[in-house]
JSON list of C-alpha atoms and ligand atoms in Angstrom, two decimals:
[
{"chain": "U", "resi": 1, "resn": "MET", "atom": "CA", "xyz": [0.12, -0.04, -0.19]},
{"chain": "U", "resi": 2, "resn": "SER", "atom": "CA", "xyz": [1.44, 3.55, -0.91]},
{"chain": "U", "resi": 3, "resn": "ASN", "atom": "CA", "xyz": [1.88, 5.92, 1.83]},
{"chain": "U", "resi": 4, "resn": "ASP", "atom": "CA", "xyz": [-0.95, 8.14, 0.21]},
{"chain": "U", "resi": 5, "resn": "VAL", "atom": "CA", "xyz": [-3.28, 5.51, 0.73]},
{"chain": "U", "resi": 6, "resn": "LYS", "atom": "CA", "xyz": [-2.43, 5.24, 4.45]},
{"chain": "U", "resi": 7, "resn": "LEU", "atom": "CA", "xyz": [-2.72, 8.90, 4.85]},
{"chain": "U", "resi": 8, "resn": "LEU", "atom": "CA", "xyz": [-6.18, 8.73, 3.20]},
{"chain": "U", "resi": 9, "resn": "ASP", "atom": "CA", "xyz": [-7.13, 5.88, 5.56]},
{"chain": "U", "resi": 10, "resn": "TYR", "atom": "CA", "xyz": [-5.92, 7.72, 8.52]},
{"chain": "U", "resi": 11, "resn": "LEU", "atom": "CA", "xyz": [-7.94, 11.05, 7.39]},
{"chain": "U", "resi": 12, "resn": "ARG", "atom": "CA", "xyz": [-11.03, 8.90, 7.01]},
{"chain": "U", "resi": 13, "resn": "ASP", "atom": "CA", "xyz": [-10.81, 7.33, 10.29]},
{"chain": "U", "resi": 14, "resn": "ARG", "atom": "CA", "xyz": [-9.09, 9.68, 12.58]},
{"chain": "U", "resi": 15, "resn": "HIS", "atom": "CA", "xyz": [-10.70, 10.47, 16.01]},
{"chain": "U", "resi": 16, "resn": "SER", "atom": "CA", "xyz": [-9.94, 11.92, 19.51]},
{"chain": "U", "resi": 17, "resn": "THR", "atom": "CA", "xyz": [-9.58, 9.69, 22.44]},
{"chain": "U", "resi": 18, "resn": "ALA", "atom": "CA", "xyz": [-11.80, 10.60, 25.50]},
{"chain": "U", "resi": 19, "resn": "VAL", "atom": "CA", "xyz": [-9.36, 12.54, 28.03]},
{"chain": "U", "resi": 20, "resn": "ALA", "atom": "CA", "xyz": [-10.34, 10.01, 30.73]},
{"chain": "U", "resi": 21, "resn": "GLN", "atom": "CA", "xyz": [-9.01, 7.36, 28.67]},
{"chain": "U", "resi": 22, "resn": "ILE", "atom": "CA", "xyz": [-5.49, 9.23, 28.11]},
{"chain": "U", "resi": 23, "resn": "LYS", "atom": "CA", "xyz": [-2.82, 7.72, 30.21]},
{"chain": "U", "resi": 24, "resn": "GLU", "atom": "CA", "xyz": [0.90, 7.30, 30.43]},
{"chain": "U", "resi": 25, "resn": "PRO", "atom": "CA", "xyz": [3.23, 7.24, 28.71]},
{"chain": "U", "resi": 26, "resn": "GLY", "atom": "CA", "xyz": [3.46, 10.61, 27.40]},
{"chain": "U", "resi": 27, "resn": "PRO", "atom": "CA", "xyz": [5.82, 11.71, 24.57]},
{"chain": "U", "resi": 28, "resn": "SER", "atom": "CA", "xyz": [9.60, 12.04, 25.39]},
{"chain": "U", "resi": 29, "resn": "GLN", "atom": "CA", "xyz": [11.00, 15.60, 25.00]},
{"chain": "U", "resi": 30, "resn": "ASP", "atom": "CA", "xyz": [12.19, 14.55, 21.53]},
{"chain": "U", "resi": 31, "resn": "GLU", "atom": "CA", "xyz": [8.86, 13.18, 20.44]},
{"chain": "U", "resi": 32, "resn": "LEU", "atom": "CA", "xyz": [7.08, 16.31, 22.08]},
{"chain": "U", "resi": 33, "resn": "GLU", "atom": "CA", "xyz": [9.41, 18.67, 19.98]},
{"chain": "U", "resi": 34, "resn": "GLY", "atom": "CA", "xyz": [8.56, 16.48, 16.88]},
{"chain": "U", "resi": 35, "resn": "ILE", "atom": "CA", "xyz": [4.88, 17.01, 17.81]},
{"chain": "U", "resi": 36, "resn": "LEU", "atom": "CA", "xyz": [5.13, 20.57, 18.27]},
{"chain": "U", "resi": 37, "resn": "THR", "atom": "CA", "xyz": [7.37, 21.22, 15.01]},
{"chain": "U", "resi": 38, "resn": "ALA", "atom": "CA", "xyz": [4.82, 19.46, 12.97]},
{"chain": "U", "resi": 39, "resn": "ALA", "atom": "CA", "xyz": [1.87, 21.18, 14.61]},
{"chain": "U", "resi": 40, "resn": "ALA", "atom": "CA", "xyz": [3.32, 24.60, 13.85]},
{"chain": "U", "resi": 41, "resn": "ARG", "atom": "CA", "xyz": [3.73, 23.81, 10.09]},
{"chain": "U", "resi": 42, "resn": "VAL", "atom": "CA", "xyz": [0.06, 25.31, 9.09]},
{"chain": "U", "resi": 43, "resn": "PRO", "atom": "CA", "xyz": [-1.31, 27.60, 6.54]},
{"chain": "U", "resi": 44, "resn": "ASP", "atom": "CA", "xyz": [-0.56, 31.13, 8.17]},
{"chain": "U", "resi": 45, "resn": "HIS", "atom": "CA", "xyz": [-1.37, 34.10, 6.19]},
{"chain": "U", "resi": 46, "resn": "GLY", "atom": "CA", "xyz": [1.36, 36.62, 6.09]},
{"chain": "U", "resi": 47, "resn": "LYS", "atom": "CA", "xyz": [3.90, 34.30, 8.15]},
{"chain": "U", "resi": 48, "resn": "LEU", "atom": "CA", "xyz": [2.87, 36.08, 11.50]},
{"chain": "U", "resi": 49, "resn": "ALA", "atom": "CA", "xyz": [2.90, 32.81, 13.44]},
{"chain": "U", "resi": 50, "resn": "PRO", "atom": "CA", "xyz": [-0.14, 34.27, 15.38]},
{"chain": "U", "resi": 51, "resn": "TRP", "atom": "CA", "xyz": [0.09, 31.42, 18.03]},
{"chain": "U", "resi": 52, "resn": "ARG", "atom": "CA", "xyz": [2.45, 30.07, 20.77]},
{"chain": "U", "resi": 53, "resn": "PHE", "atom": "CA", "xyz": [2.41, 26.92, 22.87]},
{"chain": "U", "resi": 54, "resn": "ILE", "atom": "CA", "xyz": [2.37, 26.31, 26.49]},
{"chain": "U", "resi": 55, "resn": "VAL", "atom": "CA", "xyz": [3.56, 22.96, 27.88]},
{"chain": "U", "resi": 56, "resn": "TYR", "atom": "CA", "xyz": [2.07, 21.74, 31.05]},
{"chain": "U", "resi": 57, "resn": "ARG", "atom": "CA", "xyz": [3.38, 18.73, 32.66]},
{"chain": "U", "resi": 58, "resn": "GLY", "atom": "CA", "xyz": [4.70, 17.22, 35.81]},
{"chain": "U", "resi": 59, "resn": "ASP", "atom": "CA", "xyz": [4.31, 19.30, 39.25]},
{"chain": "U", "resi": 60, "resn": "VAL", "atom": "CA", "xyz": [2.98, 22.46, 37.60]},
{"chain": "U", "resi": 61, "resn": "CYS", "atom": "CA", "xyz": [-0.28, 20.48, 36.71]},
{"chain": "U", "resi": 62, "resn": "VAL", "atom": "CA", "xyz": [-0.71, 19.57, 40.28]},
{"chain": "U", "resi": 63, "resn": "SER", "atom": "CA", "xyz": [-0.29, 23.06, 41.34]},
{"chain": "U", "resi": 64, "resn": "LEU", "atom": "CA", "xyz": [-2.44, 24.36, 38.53]},
{"chain": "U", "resi": 65, "resn": "GLY", "atom": "CA", "xyz": [-5.23, 22.01, 39.80]},
{"chain": "U", "resi": 66, "resn": "GLU", "atom": "CA", "xyz": [-5.10, 23.52, 43.28]},
{"chain": "U", "resi": 67, "resn": "ASP", "atom": "CA", "xyz": [-5.65, 27.06, 41.59]},
{"chain": "U", "resi": 68, "resn": "PHE", "atom": "CA", "xyz": [-8.43, 25.75, 39.44]},
{"chain": "U", "resi": 69, "resn": "LEU", "atom": "CA", "xyz": [-9.97, 24.62, 42.63]},
{"chain": "U", "resi": 70, "resn": "ARG", "atom": "CA", "xyz": [-9.61, 27.65, 44.56]},
{"chain": "U", "resi": 71, "resn": "ILE", "atom": "CA", "xyz": [-10.99, 29.60, 41.63]},
{"chain": "U", "resi": 72, "resn": "ALA", "atom": "CA", "xyz": [-13.84, 27.23, 41.43]},
{"chain": "U", "resi": 73, "resn": "LEU", "atom": "CA", "xyz": [-14.58, 27.72, 45.13]},
{"chain": "U", "resi": 74, "resn": "GLU", "atom": "CA", "xyz": [-14.63, 31.38, 44.96]},
{"chain": "U", "resi": 75, "resn": "ASP", "atom": "CA", "xyz": [-17.48, 31.07, 42.49]},
{"chain": "U", "resi": 76, "resn": "ASN", "atom": "CA", "xyz": [-19.10, 28.16, 44.26]},
{"chain": "U", "resi": 77, "resn": "PRO", "atom": "CA", "xyz": [-17.99, 27.46, 47.97]},
{"chain": "U", "resi": 78, "resn": "ALA", "atom": "CA", "xyz": [-20.35, 24.57, 48.15]},
{"chain": "U", "resi": 79, "resn": "LEU", "atom": "CA", "xyz": [-18.81, 22.53, 45.31]},
{"chain": "U", "resi": 80, "resn": "ALA", "atom": "CA", "xyz": [-19.57, 18.93, 45.69]},
{"chain": "U", "resi": 81, "resn": "ASP", "atom": "CA", "xyz": [-16.38, 16.65, 46.51]},
{"chain": "U", "resi": 82, "resn": "ALA", "atom": "CA", "xyz": [-16.50, 14.88, 43.31]},
{"chain": "U", "resi": 83, "resn": "ALA", "atom": "CA", "xyz": [-16.66, 18.38, 41.24]},
{"chain": "U", "resi": 84, "resn": "GLN", "atom": "CA", "xyz": [-13.77, 19.43, 43.73]},
{"chain": "U", "resi": 85, "resn": "GLU", "atom": "CA", "xyz": [-11.67, 16.36, 42.60]},
{"chain": "U", "resi": 86, "resn": "ALA", "atom": "CA", "xyz": [-12.43, 17.15, 38.95]},
{"chain": "U", "resi": 87, "resn": "GLU", "atom": "CA", "xyz": [-11.01, 20.79, 39.21]},
{"chain": "U", "resi": 88, "resn": "ARG", "atom": "CA", "xyz": [-7.84, 19.34, 41.19]},
{"chain": "U", "resi": 89, "resn": "THR", "atom": "CA", "xyz": [-7.47, 16.72, 38.51]},
{"chain": "U", "resi": 90, "resn": "ARG", "atom": "CA", "xyz": [-8.16, 18.80, 35.45]},
{"chain": "U", "resi": 91, "resn": "PHE", "atom": "CA", "xyz": [-4.36, 18.76, 34.16]},
{"chain": "U", "resi": 92, "resn": "THR", "atom": "CA", "xyz": [-3.29, 15.65, 35.70]},
{"chain": "U", "resi": 93, "resn": "ARG", "atom": "CA", "xyz": [-5.70, 13.33, 33.87]},
{"chain": "U", "resi": 94, "resn": "GLY", "atom": "CA", "xyz": [-3.27, 12.56, 31.12]},
{"chain": "U", "resi": 95, "resn": "PRO", "atom": "CA", "xyz": [0.66, 12.85, 31.13]},
{"chain": "U", "resi": 96, "resn": "LEU", "atom": "CA", "xyz": [0.81, 16.18, 29.24]},
{"chain": "U", "resi": 97, "resn": "VAL", "atom": "CA", "xyz": [-1.15, 19.21, 28.17]},
{"chain": "U", "resi": 98, "resn": "VAL", "atom": "CA", "xyz": [-0.31, 21.78, 25.38]},
{"chain": "U", "resi": 99, "resn": "GLY", "atom": "CA", "xyz": [-2.03, 24.95, 25.33]},
{"chain": "U", "resi": 100, "resn": "VAL", "atom": "CA", "xyz": [-2.32, 26.33, 21.81]},
{"chain": "U", "resi": 101, "resn": "ILE", "atom": "CA", "xyz": [-2.58, 30.19, 22.48]},
{"chain": "U", "resi": 102, "resn": "SER", "atom": "CA", "xyz": [-3.72, 32.44, 19.89]},
{"chain": "U", "resi": 103, "resn": "THR", "atom": "CA", "xyz": [-1.91, 35.72, 19.59]},
{"chain": "U", "resi": 104, "resn": "ALA", "atom": "CA", "xyz": [-4.09, 37.06, 16.75]},
{"chain": "U", "resi": 105, "resn": "ALA", "atom": "CA", "xyz": [-4.32, 40.82, 16.83]},
{"chain": "U", "resi": 106, "resn": "PRO", "atom": "CA", "xyz": [-5.09, 43.66, 14.56]},
{"chain": "U", "resi": 107, "resn": "HIS", "atom": "CA", "xyz": [-2.79, 43.97, 11.47]},
{"chain": "U", "resi": 108, "resn": "ALA", "atom": "CA", "xyz": [-2.68, 46.26, 8.49]},
{"chain": "U", "resi": 109, "resn": "LYS", "atom": "CA", "xyz": [-2.78, 43.52, 6.02]},
{"chain": "U", "resi": 110, "resn": "ILE", "atom": "CA", "xyz": [-4.01, 40.24, 7.60]},
{"chain": "U", "resi": 111, "resn": "PRO", "atom": "CA", "xyz": [-7.55, 39.97, 9.09]},
{"chain": "U", "resi": 112, "resn": "GLU", "atom": "CA", "xyz": [-7.52, 38.94, 12.75]},
{"chain": "U", "resi": 113, "resn": "TRP", "atom": "CA", "xyz": [-10.16, 36.34, 11.91]},
{"chain": "U", "resi": 114, "resn": "GLU", "atom": "CA", "xyz": [-7.60, 34.50, 9.49]},
{"chain": "U", "resi": 115, "resn": "GLN", "atom": "CA", "xyz": [-5.04, 34.53, 12.34]},
{"chain": "U", "resi": 116, "resn": "VAL", "atom": "CA", "xyz": [-7.45, 32.72, 14.71]},
{"chain": "U", "resi": 117, "resn": "LEU", "atom": "CA", "xyz": [-8.24, 30.27, 11.92]},
{"chain": "U", "resi": 118, "resn": "SER", "atom": "CA", "xyz": [-4.66, 29.40, 11.68]},
{"chain": "U", "resi": 119, "resn": "ALA", "atom": "CA", "xyz": [-4.59, 28.70, 15.50]},
{"chain": "U", "resi": 120, "resn": "GLY", "atom": "CA", "xyz": [-7.40, 26.33, 14.90]},
{"chain": "U", "resi": 121, "resn": "ALA", "atom": "CA", "xyz": [-5.30, 24.67, 12.07]},
{"chain": "U", "resi": 122, "resn": "VAL", "atom": "CA", "xyz": [-2.45, 24.18, 14.73]},
{"chain": "U", "resi": 123, "resn": "CYS", "atom": "CA", "xyz": [-4.92, 22.42, 17.11]},
{"chain": "U", "resi": 124, "resn": "LEU", "atom": "CA", "xyz": [-6.00, 19.89, 14.49]},
{"chain": "U", "resi": 125, "resn": "ASN", "atom": "CA", "xyz": [-2.32, 19.37, 13.33]},
{"chain": "U", "resi": 126, "resn": "MET", "atom": "CA", "xyz": [-1.28, 18.83, 16.71]},
{"chain": "U", "resi": 127, "resn": "LEU", "atom": "CA", "xyz": [-3.86, 16.09, 17.20]},
{"chain": "U", "resi": 128, "resn": "MET", "atom": "CA", "xyz": [-2.66, 14.52, 13.93]},
{"chain": "U", "resi": 129, "resn": "ALA", "atom": "CA", "xyz": [1.31, 14.90, 14.83]},
{"chain": "U", "resi": 130, "resn": "ALA", "atom": "CA", "xyz": [0.32, 13.18, 18.01]},
{"chain": "U", "resi": 131, "resn": "ASN", "atom": "CA", "xyz": [-1.16, 10.28, 16.36]},
{"chain": "U", "resi": 132, "resn": "ALA", "atom": "CA", "xyz": [1.72, 10.07, 14.03]},
{"chain": "U", "resi": 133, "resn": "HIS", "atom": "CA", "xyz": [3.96, 9.71, 16.91]},
{"chain": "U", "resi": 134, "resn": "GLY", "atom": "CA", "xyz": [1.78, 6.89, 18.23]},
{"chain": "U", "resi": 135, "resn": "TYR", "atom": "CA", "xyz": [-0.19, 8.80, 20.97]},
{"chain": "U", "resi": 136, "resn": "VAL", "atom": "CA", "xyz": [-3.79, 9.66, 21.26]},
{"chain": "U", "resi": 137, "resn": "ALA", "atom": "CA", "xyz": [-4.82, 13.14, 22.00]},
{"chain": "U", "resi": 138, "resn": "ASN", "atom": "CA", "xyz": [-7.89, 15.54, 22.63]},
{"chain": "U", "resi": 139, "resn": "TRP", "atom": "CA", "xyz": [-8.65, 18.97, 22.10]},
{"chain": "U", "resi": 140, "resn": "ARG", "atom": "CA", "xyz": [-10.49, 20.62, 24.93]},
{"chain": "U", "resi": 141, "resn": "SER", "atom": "CA", "xyz": [-11.19, 24.07, 26.23]},
{"chain": "U", "resi": 142, "resn": "GLU", "atom": "CA", "xyz": [-13.28, 23.85, 29.30]},
{"chain": "U", "resi": 143, "resn": "TRP", "atom": "CA", "xyz": [-13.89, 26.79, 31.56]},
{"chain": "U", "resi": 144, "resn": "ILE", "atom": "CA", "xyz": [-10.57, 27.35, 32.23]},
{"chain": "U", "resi": 145, "resn": "ALA", "atom": "CA", "xyz": [-10.09, 28.73, 28.71]},
{"chain": "U", "resi": 146, "resn": "TYR", "atom": "CA", "xyz": [-12.36, 31.70, 29.32]},
{"chain": "U", "resi": 147, "resn": "ASP", "atom": "CA", "xyz": [-11.91, 32.62, 32.86]},
{"chain": "U", "resi": 148, "resn": "GLU", "atom": "CA", "xyz": [-9.51, 35.47, 33.46]},
{"chain": "U", "resi": 149, "resn": "ARG", "atom": "CA", "xyz": [-8.36, 34.32, 36.57]},
{"chain": "U", "resi": 150, "resn": "ALA", "atom": "CA", "xyz": [-7.49, 30.82, 35.27]},
{"chain": "U", "resi": 151, "resn": "GLN", "atom": "CA", "xyz": [-5.68, 32.42, 32.24]},
{"chain": "U", "resi": 152, "resn": "ALA", "atom": "CA", "xyz": [-3.46, 34.24, 34.47]},
{"chain": "U", "resi": 153, "resn": "VAL", "atom": "CA", "xyz": [-2.24, 31.35, 36.42]},
{"chain": "U", "resi": 154, "resn": "LEU", "atom": "CA", "xyz": [-1.99, 29.34, 33.09]},
{"chain": "U", "resi": 155, "resn": "GLY", "atom": "CA", "xyz": [0.26, 31.96, 31.92]},
{"chain": "U", "resi": 156, "resn": "VAL", "atom": "CA", "xyz": [-1.93, 33.48, 29.13]},
{"chain": "U", "resi": 157, "resn": "ARG", "atom": "CA", "xyz": [-1.85, 36.99, 28.65]},
{"chain": "U", "resi": 158, "resn": "PRO", "atom": "CA", "xyz": [-4.67, 39.54, 28.83]},
{"chain": "U", "resi": 159, "resn": "ASP", "atom": "CA", "xyz": [-4.43, 40.22, 24.99]},
{"chain": "U", "resi": 160, "resn": "GLU", "atom": "CA", "xyz": [-4.27, 36.34, 24.02]},
{"chain": "U", "resi": 161, "resn": "LYS", "atom": "CA", "xyz": [-6.97, 33.65, 23.87]},
{"chain": "U", "resi": 162, "resn": "VAL", "atom": "CA", "xyz": [-6.72, 29.99, 24.47]},
{"chain": "U", "resi": 163, "resn": "ALA", "atom": "CA", "xyz": [-7.34, 28.11, 21.12]},
{"chain": "U", "resi": 164, "resn": "GLY", "atom": "CA", "xyz": [-7.22, 24.91, 22.85]},
{"chain": "U", "resi": 165, "resn": "PHE", "atom": "CA", "xyz": [-5.74, 22.67, 25.44]},
{"chain": "U", "resi": 166, "resn": "ILE", "atom": "CA", "xyz": [-4.27, 19.49, 23.74]},
{"chain": "U", "resi": 167, "resn": "HIS", "atom": "CA", "xyz": [-3.97, 16.34, 25.93]},
{"chain": "U", "resi": 168, "resn": "ILE", "atom": "CA", "xyz": [-1.52, 13.85, 24.87]},
{"chain": "U", "resi": 169, "resn": "GLY", "atom": "CA", "xyz": [-0.84, 10.35, 26.07]},
{"chain": "U", "resi": 170, "resn": "SER", "atom": "CA", "xyz": [-1.31, 6.82, 25.26]},
{"chain": "U", "resi": 171, "resn": "SER", "atom": "CA", "xyz": [-4.49, 4.51, 25.36]},
{"chain": "U", "resi": 172, "resn": "ASP", "atom": "CA", "xyz": [-5.49, 1.19, 24.06]},
{"chain": "U", "resi": 173, "resn": "PHE", "atom": "CA", "xyz": [-9.21, 2.11, 24.68]},
{"chain": "U", "resi": 174, "resn": "PRO", "atom": "CA", "xyz": [-11.50, 1.29, 21.59]},
{"chain": "U", "resi": 175, "resn": "MET", "atom": "CA", "xyz": [-13.22, 4.69, 21.29]},
{"chain": "U", "resi": 176, "resn": "PRO", "atom": "CA", "xyz": [-16.41, 4.45, 19.44]},
{"chain": "U", "resi": 177, "resn": "ASP", "atom": "CA", "xyz": [-16.67, 6.93, 16.57]},
{"chain": "U", "resi": 178, "resn": "ARG", "atom": "CA", "xyz": [-19.18, 9.86, 16.92]},
{"chain": "U", "resi": 179, "resn": "PRO", "atom": "CA", "xyz": [-21.74, 10.73, 14.30]},
{"chain": "U", "resi": 180, "resn": "ARG", "atom": "CA", "xyz": [-20.04, 12.52, 11.36]},
{"chain": "U", "resi": 181, "resn": "PRO", "atom": "CA", "xyz": [-22.09, 14.91, 9.18]},
{"chain": "U", "resi": 182, "resn": "GLN", "atom": "CA", "xyz": [-23.41, 13.59, 6.02]},
{"chain": "U", "resi": 183, "resn": "LEU", "atom": "CA", "xyz": [-22.04, 15.20, 2.92]},
{"chain": "U", "resi": 184, "resn": "SER", "atom": "CA", "xyz": [-25.65, 16.13, 1.52]},
{"chain": "U", "resi": 185, "resn": "ASP", "atom": "CA", "xyz": [-26.35, 18.21, 4.74]},
{"chain": "U", "resi": 186, "resn": "ILE", "atom": "CA", "xyz": [-23.16, 20.31, 4.54]},
{"chain": "U", "resi": 187, "resn": "VAL", "atom": "CA", "xyz": [-22.35, 20.66, 0.82]},
{"chain": "U", "resi": 188, "resn": "THR", "atom": "CA", "xyz": [-23.94, 22.71, -1.78]},
{"chain": "U", "resi": 189, "resn": "TYR", "atom": "CA", "xyz": [-22.58, 23.05, -5.28]},
{"chain": "U", "resi": 190, "resn": "ALA", "atom": "CA", "xyz": [-22.61, 26.80, -6.35]},
{"chain": "U", "resi": 191, "resn": "GLY", "atom": "CA", "xyz": [-24.60, 26.81, -9.60]},
{"chain": "U", "resi": 192, "resn": "GLY", "atom": "CA", "xyz": [-26.79, 23.94, -8.54]},
{"chain": "U", "resi": 193, "resn": "SER", "atom": "CA", "xyz": [-25.20, 20.90, -9.99]},
{"chain": "U", "resi": 194, "resn": "GLU", "atom": "CA", "xyz": [-22.51, 18.43, -8.96]},
{"chain": "U", "resi": 195, "resn": "VAL", "atom": "CA", "xyz": [-20.94, 18.37, -12.50]},
{"chain": "X", "resi": 201, "resn": "LIG", "atom": "C1", "xyz": [-12.39, 24.34, 20.12]},
{"chain": "X", "resi": 201, "resn": "LIG", "atom": "C2", "xyz": [-12.91, 23.21, 20.88]},
{"chain": "X", "resi": 201, "resn": "LIG", "atom": "C3", "xyz": [-12.97, 23.00, 22.23]},
{"chain": "X", "resi": 201, "resn": "LIG", "atom": "C4", "xyz": [-13.35, 21.85, 22.74]},
{"chain": "X", "resi": 201, "resn": "LIG", "atom": "N1", "xyz": [-13.47, 21.80, 24.01]},
{"chain": "X", "resi": 201, "resn": "LIG", "atom": "C5", "xyz": [-14.27, 20.68, 24.45]},
{"chain": "X", "resi": 201, "resn": "LIG", "atom": "C6", "xyz": [-14.48, 20.59, 26.00]},
{"chain": "X", "resi": 201, "resn": "LIG", "atom": "O1", "xyz": [-14.21, 21.54, 26.70]},
{"chain": "X", "resi": 201, "resn": "LIG", "atom": "N2", "xyz": [-15.07, 19.46, 26.29]},
{"chain": "X", "resi": 201, "resn": "LIG", "atom": "C7", "xyz": [-15.34, 18.62, 25.58]},
{"chain": "X", "resi": 201, "resn": "LIG", "atom": "O2", "xyz": [-15.93, 17.44, 26.14]},
{"chain": "X", "resi": 201, "resn": "LIG", "atom": "N3", "xyz": [-15.02, 18.45, 24.49]},
{"chain": "X", "resi": 201, "resn": "LIG", "atom": "C8", "xyz": [-14.57, 19.51, 23.75]},
{"chain": "X", "resi": 201, "resn": "LIG", "atom": "N4", "xyz": [-14.14, 19.66, 22.50]},
{"chain": "X", "resi": 201, "resn": "LIG", "atom": "C9", "xyz": [-14.67, 18.34, 21.58]},
{"chain": "X", "resi": 201, "resn": "LIG", "atom": "C10", "xyz": [-13.62, 17.25, 21.57]},
{"chain": "X", "resi": 201, "resn": "LIG", "atom": "O3", "xyz": [-12.33, 17.76, 21.12]},
{"chain": "X", "resi": 201, "resn": "LIG", "atom": "C11", "xyz": [-13.90, 16.11, 21.08]},
{"chain": "X", "resi": 201, "resn": "LIG", "atom": "O4", "xyz": [-13.54, 14.96, 21.57]},
{"chain": "X", "resi": 201, "resn": "LIG", "atom": "C12", "xyz": [-13.68, 16.03, 19.63]},
{"chain": "X", "resi": 201, "resn": "LIG", "atom": "O5", "xyz": [-14.02, 17.37, 18.86]},
{"chain": "X", "resi": 201, "resn": "LIG", "atom": "C13", "xyz": [-13.89, 14.80, 18.81]},
{"chain": "X", "resi": 201, "resn": "LIG", "atom": "O6", "xyz": [-13.61, 15.08, 17.54]},
{"chain": "X", "resi": 201, "resn": "LIG", "atom": "P1", "xyz": [-12.80, 14.07, 16.61]},
{"chain": "X", "resi": 201, "resn": "LIG", "atom": "O7", "xyz": [-12.90, 12.72, 17.17]},
{"chain": "X", "resi": 201, "resn": "LIG", "atom": "O8", "xyz": [-13.03, 14.27, 15.21]},
{"chain": "X", "resi": 201, "resn": "LIG", "atom": "O9", "xyz": [-11.36, 14.46, 16.94]},
{"chain": "X", "resi": 201, "resn": "LIG", "atom": "C14", "xyz": [-13.73, 20.60, 21.72]},
{"chain": "X", "resi": 201, "resn": "LIG", "atom": "C15", "xyz": [-13.49, 20.73, 20.42]},
{"chain": "X", "resi": 201, "resn": "LIG", "atom": "C16", "xyz": [-13.02, 22.17, 20.00]},
{"chain": "X", "resi": 201, "resn": "LIG", "atom": "C17", "xyz": [-12.97, 22.15, 18.59]}
]
């Protein structure tokens, strides 16, 4: 089978793995750099690189969990035990989380919208680069992506936005696929004909 056919098979089948199923081992430093290098190779109008990465792993994920819990308790002091544990373990469910941070800003020539789209391309590319290195991944946002207090502890600056938190690790869990859109529901042919 040619490499092209394998790539097509991958694209037809690719899917994320639930974060709860993402376990050790995570990528080595070399593998991580390979994943990040491939992820950054995306269409980017004007070559602005309007995104950056923050890698969260190890002890920092434990202390971030305490921060997430503290913030969640500020908003809801009566948070149930299970919900508190969910906050505490938000970044320790798998081995590694990469924050894809959009640095999109007004520009004389390149619309900000296109810079934002490029960050989305980075996120999908990172999922695929993780798969190519033999790992599973999931693109999450969750409330921490939008809460200014959480952004501050995560190292996201006030003029930036979180495009996604990409959880990366290993799994042998057989993920069921999710429903995918039918082409007939999403495609129209300008001019009204397929040919
Ligand atoms: C920008 C963005 C943010 C997401 N945030 C969440 C989230 O916070 N929680 C969640 O359960 N799924 C979230 N998802 C959906 C997961 O990534 C989901 O597992 C994924 O879309 C499955 O698609 P796939 O199997 O084609 O990769 C998000 C998706 C996107 C594109």
